[in-house]
Amino acid sequence: MALIFFKRNKPNTKKKIFVVGTGRSGTHLLARTLGSSPEIDAHIESSRFFHLMTNAAINKNMIVNSELIKLIKNYDIFLNKSHKNIVLDKTHPNLWLVEELNSVIKNCFFIGIKRNVYARVNSMLNHKGVLKWYEKLDLDKPNHFLGITKENKDYFANLPLESKCALRWKSHHDELMKLNKQYNNLIVIDYEDFYLDIHSVLKSVNNLIGEQLDFKTEKLNKDGDRKWEKHLSESQVNNIQKIIKP
């Protein structure tokens, strides 16, 4: 009698780390730092899936759920091809897909990063790529990515640019804080701690993923996150304050 052997699928044990947040908040710095570990296979805005996932995150409400799940499964297949057991992906708009990613992808972790609103808005105002979104997307329709709501959609387009940027900051910040309360596999790091307490930052990452990894840290200008004080005008600061005040 011939013996027939069936190939058993190995359980997926790879750990997936998703760096989430918003543009100009430090997601690149965070991903580079974590990717410095030889144990981590880091994908930073990979051309294979960055634009696909970004588009899905921005237009989430217009995508059929089955198609979104199919995209995420293909995304997972791509990450599973890594030759390392820990895979990191920095597609920061995934902030808006945490629920879906968490439901489909096993053994995943999310690391968000928040940044002072004034520093972030100042950085946004000096980044053409970030500002291009105000040309690409409709400014009179609710959009979580830009911070456009039913309440402000009628006048959003006429707001000063710094006010638009502050609304985008607020939308992402609020979502990040909400998710931080909902998911045990998600932590939020403060950008300023890269200057003040980087060791605690890396310890919290290791605690999250259950590892003891070594990372290389970058030398940073301690005054870098205070540039806004010299660059933002009093009028711009006042406009930002109007957005973020309770």
GROMACS .gro file of C-alpha atoms in nm:
model
  246
    1MET     CA    1   0.000   0.000   0.000
    2ALA     CA    2   0.141   0.337  -0.099
    3LEU     CA    3   0.166   0.593   0.176
    4ILE     CA    4   0.031   0.937   0.099
    5PHE     CA    5   0.175   1.230   0.292
    6PHE     CA    6  -0.013   1.557   0.314
    7LYS     CA    7   0.182   1.876   0.360
    8ARG     CA    8   0.068   2.046   0.678
    9ASN     CA    9   0.055   2.421   0.670
   10LYS     CA   10   0.282   2.567   0.932
   11PRO     CA   11   0.111   2.805   1.172
   12ASN     CA   12   0.205   3.165   1.107
   13THR     CA   13   0.424   3.276   1.395
   14LYS     CA   14   0.565   3.593   1.243
   15LYS     CA   15   0.508   3.907   1.442
   16LYS     CA   16   0.377   4.204   1.242
   17ILE     CA   17   0.441   4.556   1.365
   18PHE     CA   18   0.247   4.842   1.208
   19VAL     CA   19   0.369   5.198   1.262
   20VAL     CA   20   0.067   5.425   1.240
   21GLY     CA   21  -0.003   5.795   1.277
   22THR     CA   22  -0.003   6.093   1.047
   23GLY     CA   23   0.243   6.269   0.821
   24ARG     CA   24   0.510   6.484   0.988
   25SER     CA   25   0.454   6.326   1.329
   26GLY     CA   26   0.771   6.116   1.345
   27THR     CA   27   0.655   5.790   1.189
   28HIS     CA   28   0.965   5.776   0.968
   29LEU     CA   29   1.196   5.828   1.265
   30LEU     CA   30   1.013   5.560   1.463
   31ALA     CA   31   1.023   5.310   1.177
   32ARG     CA   32   1.393   5.373   1.106
   33THR     CA   33   1.479   5.327   1.473
   34LEU     CA   34   1.288   5.000   1.505
   35GLY     CA   35   1.417   4.883   1.167
   36SER     CA   36   1.774   4.922   1.294
   37SER     CA   37   1.732   4.595   1.483
   38PRO     CA   38   1.882   4.305   1.283
   39GLU     CA   39   1.584   4.096   1.397
   40ILE     CA   40   1.330   4.315   1.217
   41ASP     CA   41   1.251   4.324   0.846
   42ALA     CA   42   1.136   4.684   0.801
   43HIS     CA   43   0.926   4.808   0.512
   44ILE     CA   44   0.903   5.189   0.512
   45GLU     CA   45   0.639   5.308   0.268
   46SER     CA   46   0.696   5.006   0.046
   47SER     CA   47   0.599   5.071  -0.316
   48ARG     CA   48   0.421   4.733  -0.318
   49PHE     CA   49   0.145   4.825  -0.074
   50PHE     CA   50   0.188   5.182   0.057
   51HIS     CA   51  -0.031   5.351  -0.202
   52LEU     CA   52  -0.289   5.071  -0.200
   53MET     CA   53  -0.329   5.080   0.177
   54THR     CA   54  -0.321   5.460   0.189
   55ASN     CA   55  -0.599   5.479  -0.069
   56ALA     CA   56  -0.800   5.221   0.126
   57ALA     CA   57  -0.754   5.416   0.450
   58ILE     CA   58  -0.859   5.749   0.297
   59ASN     CA   59  -1.156   5.606   0.108
   60LYS     CA   60  -1.252   5.344   0.364
   61ASN     CA   61  -1.621   5.437   0.364
   62MET     CA   62  -1.646   5.393  -0.013
   63ILE     CA   63  -1.485   5.048  -0.034
   64VAL     CA   64  -1.691   4.729  -0.016
   65ASN     CA   65  -1.587   4.550   0.303
   66SER     CA   66  -1.517   4.220   0.124
   67GLU     CA   67  -1.276   4.398  -0.111
   68LEU     CA   68  -1.101   4.564   0.181
   69ILE     CA   69  -1.059   4.230   0.360
   70LYS     CA   70  -0.924   4.075   0.040
   71LEU     CA   71  -0.668   4.356   0.012
   72ILE     CA   72  -0.559   4.306   0.372
   73LYS     CA   73  -0.520   3.931   0.322
   74ASN     CA   74  -0.294   3.995   0.023
   75TYR     CA   75  -0.105   4.248   0.232
   76ASP     CA   76  -0.055   3.979   0.498
   77ILE     CA   77   0.068   3.730   0.238
   78PHE     CA   78   0.326   3.985   0.126
   79LEU     CA   79   0.448   4.042   0.483
   80ASN     CA   80   0.463   3.668   0.550
   81LYS     CA   81   0.717   3.624   0.272
   82SER     CA   82   0.977   3.793   0.489
   83HIS     CA   83   1.282   3.586   0.579
   84LYS     CA   84   1.266   3.723   0.935
   85ASN     CA   85   1.022   3.641   1.215
   86ILE     CA   86   0.945   4.005   1.294
   87VAL     CA   87   0.815   4.225   1.014
   88LEU     CA   88   0.754   4.598   1.038
   89ASP     CA   89   0.551   4.805   0.797
   90LYS     CA   90   0.533   5.184   0.805
   91THR     CA   91   0.222   5.283   0.617
   92HIS     CA   92   0.106   5.547   0.863
   93PRO     CA   93  -0.251   5.593   0.721
   94ASN     CA   94  -0.316   5.238   0.846
   95LEU     CA   95  -0.424   5.425   1.158
   96TRP     CA   96  -0.769   5.427   0.996
   97LEU     CA   97  -0.760   5.051   0.933
   98VAL     CA   98  -0.651   4.923   1.273
   99GLU     CA   99  -0.981   4.745   1.336
  100GLU     CA  100  -0.973   4.563   1.002
  101LEU     CA  101  -0.603   4.479   1.019
  102ASN     CA  102  -0.639   4.347   1.373
  103SER     CA  103  -0.931   4.124   1.276
  104VAL     CA  104  -0.753   3.966   0.977
  105ILE     CA  105  -0.382   3.958   1.060
  106LYS     CA  106  -0.272   3.736   1.344
  107ASN     CA  107   0.002   3.821   1.592
  108CYS     CA  108   0.004   4.190   1.502
  109PHE     CA  109   0.101   4.499   1.699
  110PHE     CA  110   0.045   4.868   1.641
  111ILE     CA  111   0.274   5.152   1.742
  112GLY     CA  112   0.139   5.501   1.704
  113ILE     CA  113   0.324   5.826   1.753
  114LYS     CA  114   0.184   6.163   1.854
  115ARG     CA  115   0.345   6.503   1.824
  116ASN     CA  116   0.288   6.853   1.956
  117VAL     CA  117   0.026   7.019   1.735
  118TYR     CA  118   0.232   7.335   1.676
  119ALA     CA  119   0.544   7.143   1.576
  120ARG     CA  120   0.348   6.918   1.348
  121VAL     CA  121   0.154   7.197   1.178
  122ASN     CA  122   0.476   7.392   1.126
  123SER     CA  123   0.632   7.085   0.966
  124MET     CA  124   0.324   7.030   0.747
  125LEU     CA  125   0.333   7.387   0.621
  126ASN     CA  126   0.685   7.326   0.492
  127HIS     CA  127   0.617   6.993   0.321
  128LYS     CA  128   0.477   7.010  -0.032
  129GLY     CA  129   0.386   6.641  -0.040
  130VAL     CA  130   0.165   6.670   0.267
  131LEU     CA  131  -0.005   6.986   0.140
  132LYS     CA  132  -0.082   6.820  -0.195
  133TRP     CA  133  -0.366   6.631  -0.027
  134TYR     CA  134  -0.565   6.954  -0.014
  135GLU     CA  135  -0.552   6.955  -0.395
  136LYS     CA  136  -0.616   6.584  -0.445
  137LEU     CA  137  -0.923   6.543  -0.224
  138ASP     CA  138  -1.260   6.716  -0.217
  139LEU     CA  139  -1.271   6.979   0.056
  140ASP     CA  140  -1.649   6.996   0.084
  141LYS     CA  141  -1.711   6.633   0.182
  142PRO     CA  142  -1.653   6.466   0.521
  143ASN     CA  143  -1.312   6.300   0.527
  144HIS     CA  144  -1.144   6.168   0.843
  145PHE     CA  145  -0.801   6.185   0.679
  146LEU     CA  146  -0.818   6.564   0.641
  147GLY     CA  147  -1.034   6.627   0.945
  148ILE     CA  148  -1.336   6.736   0.743
  149THR     CA  149  -1.661   6.675   0.930
  150LYS     CA  150  -2.030   6.732   0.866
  151GLU     CA  151  -1.999   7.037   1.090
  152ASN     CA  152  -1.710   7.207   0.910
  153LYS     CA  153  -1.743   7.084   0.549
  154ASP     CA  154  -1.925   7.398   0.431
  155TYR     CA  155  -1.643   7.632   0.531
  156PHE     CA  156  -1.336   7.403   0.548
  157ALA     CA  157  -1.204   7.512   0.206
  158ASN     CA  158  -1.194   7.877   0.315
  159LEU     CA  159  -0.999   7.817   0.635
  160PRO     CA  160  -0.636   7.935   0.664
  161LEU     CA  161  -0.392   7.660   0.579
  162GLU     CA  162  -0.269   7.629   0.937
  163SER     CA  163  -0.629   7.574   1.050
  164LYS     CA  164  -0.674   7.296   0.793
  165CYS     CA  165  -0.354   7.133   0.916
  166ALA     CA  166  -0.465   7.162   1.278
  167LEU     CA  167  -0.794   6.990   1.196
  168ARG     CA  168  -0.604   6.707   1.032
  169TRP     CA  169  -0.383   6.681   1.341
  170LYS     CA  170  -0.691   6.673   1.567
  171SER     CA  171  -0.867   6.405   1.364
  172HIS     CA  172  -0.564   6.174   1.375
  173HIS     CA  173  -0.484   6.252   1.738
  174ASP     CA  174  -0.838   6.178   1.851
  175GLU     CA  175  -0.843   5.850   1.657
  176LEU     CA  176  -0.509   5.745   1.804
  177MET     CA  177  -0.625   5.816   2.160
  178LYS     CA  178  -0.949   5.625   2.100
  179LEU     CA  179  -0.766   5.320   1.966
  180ASN     CA  180  -0.518   5.332   2.252
  181LYS     CA  181  -0.807   5.271   2.492
  182GLN     CA  182  -0.957   4.992   2.281
  183TYR     CA  183  -0.659   4.771   2.192
  184ASN     CA  184  -0.407   4.604   2.422
  185ASN     CA  185  -0.176   4.542   2.126
  186LEU     CA  186  -0.139   4.912   2.052
  187ILE     CA  187   0.079   5.171   2.223
  188VAL     CA  188   0.125   5.541   2.161
  189ILE     CA  189   0.466   5.703   2.177
  190ASP     CA  190   0.527   6.073   2.226
  191TYR     CA  191   0.761   6.225   1.968
  192GLU     CA  192   0.929   6.437   2.236
  193ASP     CA  193   1.041   6.122   2.417
  194PHE     CA  194   1.284   6.056   2.134
  195TYR     CA  195   1.473   6.352   2.279
  196LEU     CA  196   1.388   6.312   2.647
  197ASP     CA  197   1.366   5.938   2.719
  198ILE     CA  198   1.445   5.719   2.419
  199HIS     CA  199   1.531   5.420   2.641
  200SER     CA  200   1.178   5.414   2.785
  201VAL     CA  201   1.039   5.434   2.431
  202LEU     CA  202   1.234   5.129   2.319
  203LYS     CA  203   1.155   4.942   2.640
  204SER     CA  204   0.783   4.996   2.582
  205VAL     CA  205   0.820   4.859   2.228
  206ASN     CA  206   0.997   4.547   2.353
  207ASN     CA  207   0.732   4.497   2.620
  208LEU     CA  208   0.459   4.526   2.360
  209ILE     CA  209   0.600   4.266   2.123
  210GLY     CA  210   0.748   4.040   2.392
  211GLU     CA  211   1.108   4.070   2.278
  212GLN     CA  212   1.442   4.201   2.401
  213LEU     CA  213   1.576   4.363   2.087
  214ASP     CA  214   1.864   4.606   2.049
  215PHE     CA  215   1.814   4.923   1.846
  216LYS     CA  216   2.042   5.192   1.713
  217THR     CA  217   1.929   5.544   1.797
  218GLU     CA  218   1.985   5.852   1.585
  219LYS     CA  219   2.152   6.167   1.710
  220LEU     CA  220   1.882   6.433   1.720
  221ASN     CA  221   1.884   6.808   1.758
  222LYS     CA  222   1.716   6.867   2.095
  223ASP     CA  223   1.586   7.204   1.978
  224GLY     CA  224   1.441   7.056   1.660
  225ASP     CA  225   1.087   7.026   1.793
  226ARG     CA  226   1.082   7.388   1.906
  227LYS     CA  227   1.137   7.539   1.561
  228TRP     CA  228   0.771   7.629   1.541
  229GLU     CA  229   0.822   7.902   1.800
  230LYS     CA  230   1.036   8.092   1.550
  231HIS     CA  231   0.845   8.007   1.234
  232LEU     CA  232   0.476   8.029   1.323
  233SER     CA  233   0.331   8.380   1.343
  234GLU     CA  234   0.111   8.494   1.629
  235SER     CA  235  -0.187   8.484   1.395
  236GLN     CA  236  -0.110   8.124   1.294
  237VAL     CA  237  -0.074   8.016   1.657
  238ASN     CA  238  -0.407   8.177   1.739
  239ASN     CA  239  -0.578   8.000   1.450
  240ILE     CA  240  -0.438   7.666   1.566
  241GLN     CA  241  -0.555   7.732   1.922
  242LYS     CA  242  -0.908   7.798   1.798
  243ILE     CA  243  -0.912   7.447   1.648
  244ILE     CA  244  -0.774   7.253   1.943
  245LYS     CA  245  -0.945   7.433   2.230
  246PRO     CA  246  -1.216   7.225   2.405
   0.00000   0.00000   0.00000
